[in-house]
Amino acid sequence: MRRNILTGLAAVLLLVSCNNNEKMLDSLADYNNAKEAKGYHFGDKLDLPKEVTDHAESISISFGDKETANLVVDPQFFGLGDNEVVFVIKTKNGETLNQDATINVFAKSPEQNLSYTILADYPHDPTFFVEGFLAEGNTIYESDGLKGASQLIKYTLGSTTPTMVKKQPADIFSEGCAIVGDKIYQLTYQNKIGFVYHKNTLEKLSEFPLPNVIGEGWGLTYDGKNLIATDGSKNLYFLDTDNPSKVVKTVSVAGNTETYDKLNELEYHHGFIYANVWFKPVILKINPETGEVVGKFDFTQITKENNQGNEENVLNGIAFKGENMLVTGKNWPKIYEVAIK
């Protein structure tokens, strides 16, 4: 009889424990879902529901290779944008519960809407599928994509005839490029390699494997110390110029209310990174130290005027001619010179 009573009590306790665990996880899921769109900012505290905290001995957040019991959004653990984490809850009755969650972290200050004035426009060969775009004075270096049509070219602003052409093998899809001293570094889309050329002759000097973390090559620029690459995600990858296969650091990009992924063609100018966003007629101004988007240019009108009704002909080309910005796009017939206000 006593054994039956003890067995019955154990079953009741187990049922209560299961119910408490289920309520804790449901409550945590509801909380996470409610916060996902609104997001957090660095320094915010995660105020978890009482259903969780009242029954938890300890709560920590796991990032896979690291874990913290500090329920504050600390940049030591969190990056801007979406952070895939696991809540690890040790209950007061000795059980361990895990729940996956996405914690979005946004920039504290809203990005400014930046204005500009169009000063001039120049002809551009509309057969060129622009992936990388550079300027040194009136000399343009351009990396054009598509298999069978990829090339690195050099021409004078205002002319549509290249003064120098480096054709790529038919299986290569060229992407972003950057100038470092007398060299041009160029990414490829899915070939997992990059090339190094002599700037004056476009002679290929060497090639290098892309870092494993970079799934695809998209944009590339140089900040005076590191090459900075994009791969279509929210990330900026800082690469060792002497060994571009090595990632020095990774910075995630976000604005005040959204994460920006599909970062594409890049340009570094006066301490900021300017980035195209694939399929959006905007150029972002990004603080490279934090990944915060501090400003945004809207080029909707000139995109409509130049994409010839083809949505694939996106805005994708940023360079600087002195203090003025040059912008163009894939298969666009024009390059625009704009003064930033």
mmCIF file of C-alpha atoms in Angstrom:
data_model
loop_
_atom_site.group_PDB
_atom_site.id
_atom_site.type_symbol
_atom_site.label_atom_id
_atom_site.label_comp_id
_atom_site.label_asym_id
_atom_site.label_seq_id
_atom_site.Cartn_x
_atom_site.Cartn_y
_atom_site.Cartn_z
ATOM 1 C CA MET A 1 0.000 0.000 0.000
ATOM 2 C CA ARG A 2 2.792 2.411 0.977
ATOM 3 C CA ARG A 3 4.669 1.581 -2.209
ATOM 4 C CA ASN A 4 1.577 2.399 -4.269
ATOM 5 C CA ILE A 5 1.191 5.739 -2.495
ATOM 6 C CA LEU A 6 4.853 6.621 -3.121
ATOM 7 C CA THR A 7 4.534 5.595 -6.758
ATOM 8 C CA GLY A 8 1.429 7.740 -7.086
ATOM 9 C CA LEU A 9 3.167 10.746 -5.486
ATOM 10 C CA ALA A 10 6.140 10.322 -7.822
ATOM 11 C CA ALA A 11 3.809 10.245 -10.818
ATOM 12 C CA VAL A 12 2.066 13.412 -9.618
ATOM 13 C CA LEU A 13 5.395 15.194 -9.052
ATOM 14 C CA LEU A 14 6.593 14.124 -12.491
ATOM 15 C CA LEU A 15 3.396 15.406 -14.068
ATOM 16 C CA VAL A 16 3.702 18.732 -12.227
ATOM 17 C CA SER A 17 7.344 18.995 -13.285
ATOM 18 C CA CYS A 18 6.475 18.289 -16.919
ATOM 19 C CA ASN A 19 3.670 20.855 -16.818
ATOM 20 C CA ASN A 20 6.016 23.463 -15.299
ATOM 21 C CA ASN A 21 8.670 22.740 -17.894
ATOM 22 C CA GLU A 22 6.167 23.038 -20.704
ATOM 23 C CA LYS A 23 4.825 26.330 -19.322
ATOM 24 C CA MET A 24 8.366 27.684 -18.978
ATOM 25 C CA LEU A 25 9.297 26.848 -22.573
ATOM 26 C CA ASP A 26 5.982 28.122 -23.947
ATOM 27 C CA SER A 27 6.352 31.357 -22.019
ATOM 28 C CA LEU A 28 9.940 31.787 -23.210
ATOM 29 C CA ALA A 29 8.907 31.080 -26.813
ATOM 30 C CA ASP A 30 6.137 33.693 -26.629
ATOM 31 C CA TYR A 31 8.582 36.219 -25.183
ATOM 32 C CA ASN A 32 11.183 35.527 -27.871
ATOM 33 C CA ASN A 33 8.638 35.767 -30.671
ATOM 34 C CA ALA A 34 7.325 39.072 -29.335
ATOM 35 C CA LYS A 35 10.824 40.544 -29.111
ATOM 36 C CA GLU A 36 12.172 39.244 -32.409
ATOM 37 C CA ALA A 37 10.702 41.986 -34.607
ATOM 38 C CA LYS A 38 11.244 44.783 -32.084
ATOM 39 C CA GLY A 39 14.749 43.651 -31.292
ATOM 40 C CA TYR A 40 17.277 44.853 -28.745
ATOM 41 C CA HIS A 41 20.108 47.346 -28.547
ATOM 42 C CA PHE A 42 23.480 46.895 -26.906
ATOM 43 C CA GLY A 43 23.125 47.330 -23.142
ATOM 44 C CA ASP A 44 19.501 46.149 -23.026
ATOM 45 C CA LYS A 45 18.577 43.559 -20.391
ATOM 46 C CA LEU A 46 16.590 40.473 -21.299
ATOM 47 C CA ASP A 47 13.622 40.650 -18.914
ATOM 48 C CA LEU A 48 12.475 37.050 -19.118
ATOM 49 C CA PRO A 49 8.966 36.042 -17.996
ATOM 50 C CA LYS A 50 8.289 35.155 -14.348
ATOM 51 C CA GLU A 51 7.176 31.689 -15.451
ATOM 52 C CA VAL A 52 10.808 31.150 -16.406
ATOM 53 C CA THR A 53 12.694 32.989 -13.681
ATOM 54 C CA ASP A 54 10.546 31.684 -10.797
ATOM 55 C CA HIS A 55 11.312 28.041 -11.645
ATOM 56 C CA ALA A 56 14.917 28.427 -12.837
ATOM 57 C CA GLU A 57 18.008 27.772 -10.767
ATOM 58 C CA SER A 58 20.128 29.361 -13.492
ATOM 59 C CA ILE A 59 19.710 30.708 -17.052
ATOM 60 C CA SER A 60 22.430 31.085 -19.634
ATOM 61 C CA ILE A 61 22.650 31.807 -23.351
ATOM 62 C CA SER A 62 24.722 29.566 -25.601
ATOM 63 C CA PHE A 63 26.203 30.773 -28.889
ATOM 64 C CA GLY A 64 27.602 27.369 -29.787
ATOM 65 C CA ASP A 65 31.243 27.979 -29.007
ATOM 66 C CA LYS A 66 30.657 30.333 -26.076
ATOM 67 C CA GLU A 67 28.126 30.837 -23.297
ATOM 68 C CA THR A 68 27.137 33.623 -20.907
ATOM 69 C CA ALA A 69 24.915 33.843 -17.836
ATOM 70 C CA ASN A 70 24.756 37.625 -18.187
ATOM 71 C CA LEU A 71 21.310 38.408 -19.602
ATOM 72 C CA VAL A 72 22.450 41.753 -21.013
ATOM 73 C CA VAL A 73 23.009 42.342 -24.735
ATOM 74 C CA ASP A 74 26.770 42.623 -24.590
ATOM 75 C CA PRO A 75 28.786 43.197 -27.819
ATOM 76 C CA GLN A 76 31.310 40.720 -26.452
ATOM 77 C CA PHE A 77 28.794 37.981 -27.233
ATOM 78 C CA PHE A 78 26.190 39.498 -29.548
ATOM 79 C CA GLY A 79 26.631 40.982 -32.985
ATOM 80 C CA LEU A 80 24.343 43.360 -34.822
ATOM 81 C CA GLY A 81 21.539 41.635 -36.695
ATOM 82 C CA ASP A 82 20.161 38.188 -36.018
ATOM 83 C CA ASN A 83 21.934 36.104 -33.395
ATOM 84 C CA GLU A 84 21.010 32.415 -33.368
ATOM 85 C CA VAL A 85 21.274 31.284 -29.738
ATOM 86 C CA VAL A 86 20.076 28.602 -27.331
ATOM 87 C CA PHE A 87 18.633 29.395 -23.900
ATOM 88 C CA VAL A 88 19.925 26.856 -21.371
ATOM 89 C CA ILE A 89 17.691 26.690 -18.293
ATOM 90 C CA LYS A 90 18.559 24.612 -15.235
ATOM 91 C CA THR A 91 15.375 24.187 -13.248
ATOM 92 C CA LYS A 92 15.078 24.092 -9.471
ATOM 93 C CA ASN A 93 14.247 20.407 -9.641
ATOM 94 C CA GLY A 94 17.551 19.639 -11.376
ATOM 95 C CA GLU A 95 16.462 19.350 -15.000
ATOM 96 C CA THR A 96 18.063 21.128 -17.958
ATOM 97 C CA LEU A 97 15.886 22.679 -20.665
ATOM 98 C CA ASN A 98 17.071 24.054 -24.012
ATOM 99 C CA GLN A 99 15.255 26.371 -26.378
ATOM 100 C CA ASP A 100 16.434 27.851 -29.689
ATOM 101 C CA ALA A 101 15.873 31.556 -30.255
ATOM 102 C CA THR A 102 16.799 34.415 -32.570
ATOM 103 C CA ILE A 103 17.863 37.593 -30.813
ATOM 104 C CA ASN A 104 17.927 40.579 -33.150
ATOM 105 C CA VAL A 105 20.217 43.451 -32.202
ATOM 106 C CA PHE A 106 19.762 46.805 -33.936
ATOM 107 C CA ALA A 107 21.694 50.070 -34.004
ATOM 108 C CA LYS A 108 20.629 52.581 -31.362
ATOM 109 C CA SER A 109 20.402 55.603 -33.671
ATOM 110 C CA PRO A 110 18.131 55.735 -36.743
ATOM 111 C CA GLU A 111 19.994 55.908 -40.049
ATOM 112 C CA GLN A 112 19.858 59.338 -41.705
ATOM 113 C CA ASN A 113 18.304 59.837 -45.118
ATOM 114 C CA LEU A 114 21.243 61.280 -47.042
ATOM 115 C CA SER A 115 20.771 63.646 -49.966
ATOM 116 C CA TYR A 116 22.796 64.282 -53.093
ATOM 117 C CA THR A 117 22.843 66.355 -56.269
ATOM 118 C CA ILE A 118 23.549 64.894 -59.705
ATOM 119 C CA LEU A 119 26.422 66.871 -61.221
ATOM 120 C CA ALA A 120 26.993 64.953 -64.447
ATOM 121 C CA ASP A 121 26.378 61.691 -66.243
ATOM 122 C CA TYR A 122 28.724 59.733 -68.482
ATOM 123 C CA PRO A 123 28.127 56.949 -70.999
ATOM 124 C CA HIS A 124 28.598 53.350 -69.892
ATOM 125 C CA ASP A 125 28.571 50.232 -72.054
ATOM 126 C CA PRO A 126 25.175 48.610 -71.311
ATOM 127 C CA THR A 127 26.539 45.159 -72.151
ATOM 128 C CA PHE A 128 28.775 45.205 -69.075
ATOM 129 C CA PHE A 129 27.360 43.342 -66.049
ATOM 130 C CA VAL A 130 29.059 45.448 -63.369
ATOM 131 C CA GLU A 131 30.269 43.641 -60.239
ATOM 132 C CA GLY A 132 33.260 45.742 -59.131
ATOM 133 C CA PHE A 133 33.742 49.463 -59.795
ATOM 134 C CA LEU A 134 36.775 51.620 -58.925
ATOM 135 C CA ALA A 135 38.022 55.089 -59.824
ATOM 136 C CA GLU A 136 41.400 56.797 -59.657
ATOM 137 C CA GLY A 137 40.796 60.297 -60.957
ATOM 138 C CA ASN A 138 39.217 59.816 -64.386
ATOM 139 C CA THR A 139 40.487 56.248 -64.745
ATOM 140 C CA ILE A 140 37.881 53.550 -64.127
ATOM 141 C CA TYR A 141 38.651 49.935 -63.257
ATOM 142 C CA GLU A 142 35.662 47.638 -63.652
ATOM 143 C CA SER A 143 35.069 43.962 -62.935
ATOM 144 C CA ASP A 144 32.244 42.524 -65.036
ATOM 145 C CA GLY A 145 30.512 39.236 -64.287
ATOM 146 C CA LEU A 146 28.647 36.325 -65.899
ATOM 147 C CA LYS A 147 30.236 33.110 -67.094
ATOM 148 C CA GLY A 148 31.719 33.447 -70.539
ATOM 149 C CA ALA A 149 31.677 37.254 -70.307
ATOM 150 C CA SER A 150 33.683 37.988 -67.154
ATOM 151 C CA GLN A 151 36.503 40.476 -67.461
ATOM 152 C CA LEU A 152 38.591 43.106 -65.723
ATOM 153 C CA ILE A 153 38.778 46.332 -67.740
ATOM 154 C CA LYS A 154 40.304 49.784 -67.567
ATOM 155 C CA TYR A 155 38.900 52.861 -69.301
ATOM 156 C CA THR A 156 38.634 56.634 -69.099
ATOM 157 C CA LEU A 157 35.506 58.102 -67.546
ATOM 158 C CA GLY A 158 33.366 59.403 -70.414
ATOM 159 C CA SER A 159 34.485 56.710 -72.845
ATOM 160 C CA THR A 160 32.844 53.345 -73.446
ATOM 161 C CA THR A 161 35.947 51.874 -75.064
ATOM 162 C CA PRO A 162 38.304 50.060 -72.683
ATOM 163 C CA THR A 163 41.983 50.939 -72.911
ATOM 164 C CA MET A 164 42.871 47.573 -71.405
ATOM 165 C CA VAL A 165 40.959 44.285 -71.089
ATOM 166 C CA LYS A 166 41.711 41.119 -69.133
ATOM 167 C CA LYS A 167 39.275 38.377 -70.183
ATOM 168 C CA GLN A 168 38.482 35.598 -67.740
ATOM 169 C CA PRO A 169 38.199 31.864 -68.517
ATOM 170 C CA ALA A 170 34.663 30.816 -69.499
ATOM 171 C CA ASP A 171 34.004 29.088 -66.163
ATOM 172 C CA ILE A 172 34.857 32.190 -64.109
ATOM 173 C CA PHE A 173 32.184 34.579 -62.802
ATOM 174 C CA SER A 174 34.000 37.749 -61.745
ATOM 175 C CA GLU A 175 32.850 39.803 -58.777
ATOM 176 C CA GLY A 176 34.076 42.723 -56.638
ATOM 177 C CA CYS A 177 37.539 44.259 -56.886
ATOM 178 C CA ALA A 178 39.776 46.596 -54.893
ATOM 179 C CA ILE A 179 43.032 48.466 -55.452
ATOM 180 C CA VAL A 180 45.893 48.005 -52.986
ATOM 181 C CA GLY A 181 48.971 49.937 -54.046
ATOM 182 C CA ASP A 182 49.899 48.767 -57.546
ATOM 183 C CA LYS A 183 47.721 45.656 -57.326
ATOM 184 C CA ILE A 184 44.080 44.881 -58.023
ATOM 185 C CA TYR A 185 42.405 42.134 -55.991
ATOM 186 C CA GLN A 186 39.337 40.497 -57.527
ATOM 187 C CA LEU A 187 36.789 38.031 -56.134
ATOM 188 C CA THR A 188 34.858 35.351 -57.999
ATOM 189 C CA TYR A 189 31.233 34.462 -57.388
ATOM 190 C CA GLN A 190 31.182 30.690 -56.799
ATOM 191 C CA ASN A 191 34.612 29.605 -58.000
ATOM 192 C CA LYS A 192 35.982 29.991 -54.423
ATOM 193 C CA ILE A 193 39.107 31.784 -55.632
ATOM 194 C CA GLY A 194 40.355 35.339 -55.958
ATOM 195 C CA PHE A 195 42.885 36.891 -58.332
ATOM 196 C CA VAL A 196 45.644 39.473 -57.970
ATOM 197 C CA TYR A 197 46.636 41.628 -60.955
ATOM 198 C CA HIS A 198 49.161 44.344 -61.655
ATOM 199 C CA LYS A 199 47.186 47.572 -61.790
ATOM 200 C CA ASN A 200 49.049 49.094 -64.721
ATOM 201 C CA THR A 201 49.123 46.074 -67.036
ATOM 202 C CA LEU A 202 46.261 43.883 -65.703
ATOM 203 C CA GLU A 203 48.725 41.012 -65.777
ATOM 204 C CA LYS A 204 47.615 38.257 -63.401
ATOM 205 C CA LEU A 205 50.184 37.909 -60.633
ATOM 206 C CA SER A 206 48.625 35.219 -58.448
ATOM 207 C CA GLU A 207 45.434 33.694 -57.121
ATOM 208 C CA PHE A 208 44.217 32.695 -53.676
ATOM 209 C CA PRO A 209 41.451 30.517 -52.181
ATOM 210 C CA LEU A 210 38.608 32.416 -50.548
ATOM 211 C CA PRO A 211 38.262 31.837 -46.797
ATOM 212 C CA ASN A 212 35.995 28.882 -46.016
ATOM 213 C CA VAL A 213 33.563 31.117 -44.120
ATOM 214 C CA ILE A 214 32.880 33.089 -47.305
ATOM 215 C CA GLY A 215 30.427 30.991 -49.287
ATOM 216 C CA GLU A 216 30.388 33.287 -52.321
ATOM 217 C CA GLY A 217 32.412 36.288 -53.418
ATOM 218 C CA TRP A 218 30.340 39.482 -53.834
ATOM 219 C CA GLY A 219 31.840 42.895 -52.999
ATOM 220 C CA LEU A 220 35.369 43.991 -52.145
ATOM 221 C CA THR A 221 37.066 47.175 -50.940
ATOM 222 C CA TYR A 222 40.205 48.283 -49.077
ATOM 223 C CA ASP A 223 40.358 50.476 -45.966
ATOM 224 C CA GLY A 224 44.088 51.147 -46.026
ATOM 225 C CA LYS A 225 44.825 48.153 -43.811
ATOM 226 C CA ASN A 226 42.550 45.252 -44.693
ATOM 227 C CA LEU A 227 40.569 44.065 -47.665
ATOM 228 C CA ILE A 228 36.852 43.978 -46.813
ATOM 229 C CA ALA A 229 34.608 41.442 -48.546
ATOM 230 C CA THR A 230 30.908 40.592 -48.682
ATOM 231 C CA ASP A 231 29.268 37.271 -49.535
ATOM 232 C CA GLY A 232 25.589 38.211 -49.839
ATOM 233 C CA SER A 233 24.982 38.006 -46.106
ATOM 234 C CA LYS A 234 24.843 40.732 -43.420
ATOM 235 C CA ASN A 235 28.570 40.354 -42.774
ATOM 236 C CA LEU A 236 31.634 42.367 -43.653
ATOM 237 C CA TYR A 237 34.723 40.155 -43.671
ATOM 238 C CA PHE A 238 38.034 41.896 -43.003
ATOM 239 C CA LEU A 239 40.811 40.003 -44.796
ATOM 240 C CA ASP A 240 44.566 40.059 -44.325
ATOM 241 C CA THR A 241 45.929 41.887 -47.375
ATOM 242 C CA ASP A 242 49.107 39.769 -47.385
ATOM 243 C CA ASN A 243 47.027 36.591 -47.052
ATOM 244 C CA PRO A 244 43.459 37.209 -48.312
ATOM 245 C CA SER A 245 42.499 33.654 -47.373
ATOM 246 C CA LYS A 246 42.659 34.721 -43.713
ATOM 247 C CA VAL A 247 39.729 36.479 -42.011
ATOM 248 C CA VAL A 248 40.969 39.036 -39.471
ATOM 249 C CA LYS A 249 37.514 39.893 -38.094
ATOM 250 C CA THR A 250 33.843 39.835 -39.037
ATOM 251 C CA VAL A 251 31.412 42.703 -38.512
ATOM 252 C CA SER A 252 27.629 42.353 -38.908
ATOM 253 C CA VAL A 253 25.582 45.189 -40.394
ATOM 254 C CA ALA A 254 22.239 46.530 -39.142
ATOM 255 C CA GLY A 255 20.221 49.704 -38.919
ATOM 256 C CA ASN A 256 17.868 50.950 -36.233
ATOM 257 C CA THR A 257 14.995 48.626 -37.103
ATOM 258 C CA GLU A 258 16.339 46.080 -39.581
ATOM 259 C CA THR A 259 19.238 43.844 -40.476
ATOM 260 C CA TYR A 260 20.764 44.500 -43.869
ATOM 261 C CA ASP A 261 21.811 41.393 -45.743
ATOM 262 C CA LYS A 262 22.645 40.912 -49.450
ATOM 263 C CA LEU A 263 25.429 43.468 -49.045
ATOM 264 C CA ASN A 264 27.032 43.738 -52.461
ATOM 265 C CA GLU A 265 29.461 46.167 -54.140
ATOM 266 C CA LEU A 266 31.540 48.161 -51.644
ATOM 267 C CA GLU A 267 33.609 51.333 -51.462
ATOM 268 C CA TYR A 268 35.627 52.696 -48.535
ATOM 269 C CA HIS A 269 35.859 56.489 -48.258
ATOM 270 C CA HIS A 270 36.890 58.755 -45.383
ATOM 271 C CA GLY A 271 36.338 56.212 -42.631
ATOM 272 C CA PHE A 272 33.030 54.767 -43.841
ATOM 273 C CA ILE A 273 31.990 51.860 -46.041
ATOM 274 C CA TYR A 274 29.421 52.537 -48.755
ATOM 275 C CA ALA A 275 27.495 49.444 -49.827
ATOM 276 C CA ASN A 276 24.949 48.466 -52.427
ATOM 277 C CA VAL A 277 22.169 46.118 -51.314
ATOM 278 C CA TRP A 278 21.266 43.593 -53.993
ATOM 279 C CA PHE A 279 17.842 44.332 -55.535
ATOM 280 C CA LYS A 280 17.432 47.580 -53.574
ATOM 281 C CA PRO A 281 17.996 51.035 -55.129
ATOM 282 C CA VAL A 282 19.863 52.276 -52.064
ATOM 283 C CA ILE A 283 23.439 52.815 -50.941
ATOM 284 C CA LEU A 284 24.203 52.371 -47.252
ATOM 285 C CA LYS A 285 26.789 54.348 -45.294
ATOM 286 C CA ILE A 286 28.251 52.014 -42.672
ATOM 287 C CA ASN A 287 30.492 52.530 -39.666
ATOM 288 C CA PRO A 288 33.055 49.728 -40.226
ATOM 289 C CA GLU A 289 33.995 49.586 -36.537
ATOM 290 C CA THR A 290 30.502 48.726 -35.325
ATOM 291 C CA GLY A 291 28.554 47.685 -38.443
ATOM 292 C CA GLU A 292 25.934 50.358 -37.731
ATOM 293 C CA VAL A 293 24.232 51.864 -40.760
ATOM 294 C CA VAL A 294 24.461 55.598 -40.149
ATOM 295 C CA GLY A 295 22.929 56.785 -43.407
ATOM 296 C CA LYS A 296 21.148 55.765 -46.584
ATOM 297 C CA PHE A 297 21.006 57.200 -50.121
ATOM 298 C CA ASP A 298 17.892 56.606 -52.227
ATOM 299 C CA PHE A 299 18.634 56.097 -55.944
ATOM 300 C CA THR A 300 15.181 54.849 -56.927
ATOM 301 C CA GLN A 301 14.695 57.344 -59.745
ATOM 302 C CA ILE A 302 17.955 56.777 -61.620
ATOM 303 C CA THR A 303 17.557 53.019 -61.161
ATOM 304 C CA LYS A 304 14.176 53.186 -62.928
ATOM 305 C CA GLU A 305 15.726 55.279 -65.696
ATOM 306 C CA ASN A 306 18.551 52.809 -66.299
ATOM 307 C CA ASN A 307 17.339 49.271 -65.655
ATOM 308 C CA GLN A 308 15.451 49.208 -68.990
ATOM 309 C CA GLY A 309 12.554 47.396 -67.332
ATOM 310 C CA ASN A 310 14.777 44.486 -66.317
ATOM 311 C CA GLU A 311 14.820 44.018 -62.535
ATOM 312 C CA GLU A 312 18.140 42.153 -62.802
ATOM 313 C CA ASN A 313 19.829 45.398 -63.871
ATOM 314 C CA VAL A 314 20.260 46.562 -60.303
ATOM 315 C CA LEU A 315 22.154 49.509 -58.866
ATOM 316 C CA ASN A 316 25.626 48.040 -58.338
ATOM 317 C CA GLY A 317 28.631 50.294 -58.612
ATOM 318 C CA ILE A 318 30.153 52.796 -56.172
ATOM 319 C CA ALA A 319 33.395 54.734 -56.597
ATOM 320 C CA PHE A 320 34.725 58.119 -55.528
ATOM 321 C CA LYS A 321 36.125 60.803 -57.802
ATOM 322 C CA GLY A 322 37.592 63.187 -55.273
ATOM 323 C CA GLU A 323 34.750 64.004 -52.908
ATOM 324 C CA ASN A 324 32.047 63.133 -55.419
ATOM 325 C CA MET A 325 30.464 59.713 -55.693
ATOM 326 C CA LEU A 326 30.212 57.801 -58.982
ATOM 327 C CA VAL A 327 27.329 55.338 -59.237
ATOM 328 C CA THR A 328 26.242 52.885 -61.905
ATOM 329 C CA GLY A 329 24.612 49.469 -62.207
ATOM 330 C CA LYS A 330 24.515 46.166 -64.022
ATOM 331 C CA ASN A 331 24.014 46.777 -67.765
ATOM 332 C CA TRP A 332 23.339 50.464 -67.181
ATOM 333 C CA PRO A 333 23.943 52.874 -70.078
ATOM 334 C CA LYS A 334 25.133 55.620 -67.715
ATOM 335 C CA ILE A 335 27.471 56.455 -64.859
ATOM 336 C CA TYR A 336 26.396 59.293 -62.573
ATOM 337 C CA GLU A 337 28.602 61.711 -60.669
ATOM 338 C CA VAL A 338 26.844 63.031 -57.577
ATOM 339 C CA ALA A 339 27.773 65.524 -54.888
ATOM 340 C CA ILE A 340 26.932 64.332 -51.399
ATOM 341 C CA LYS A 341 25.198 66.937 -49.269
#
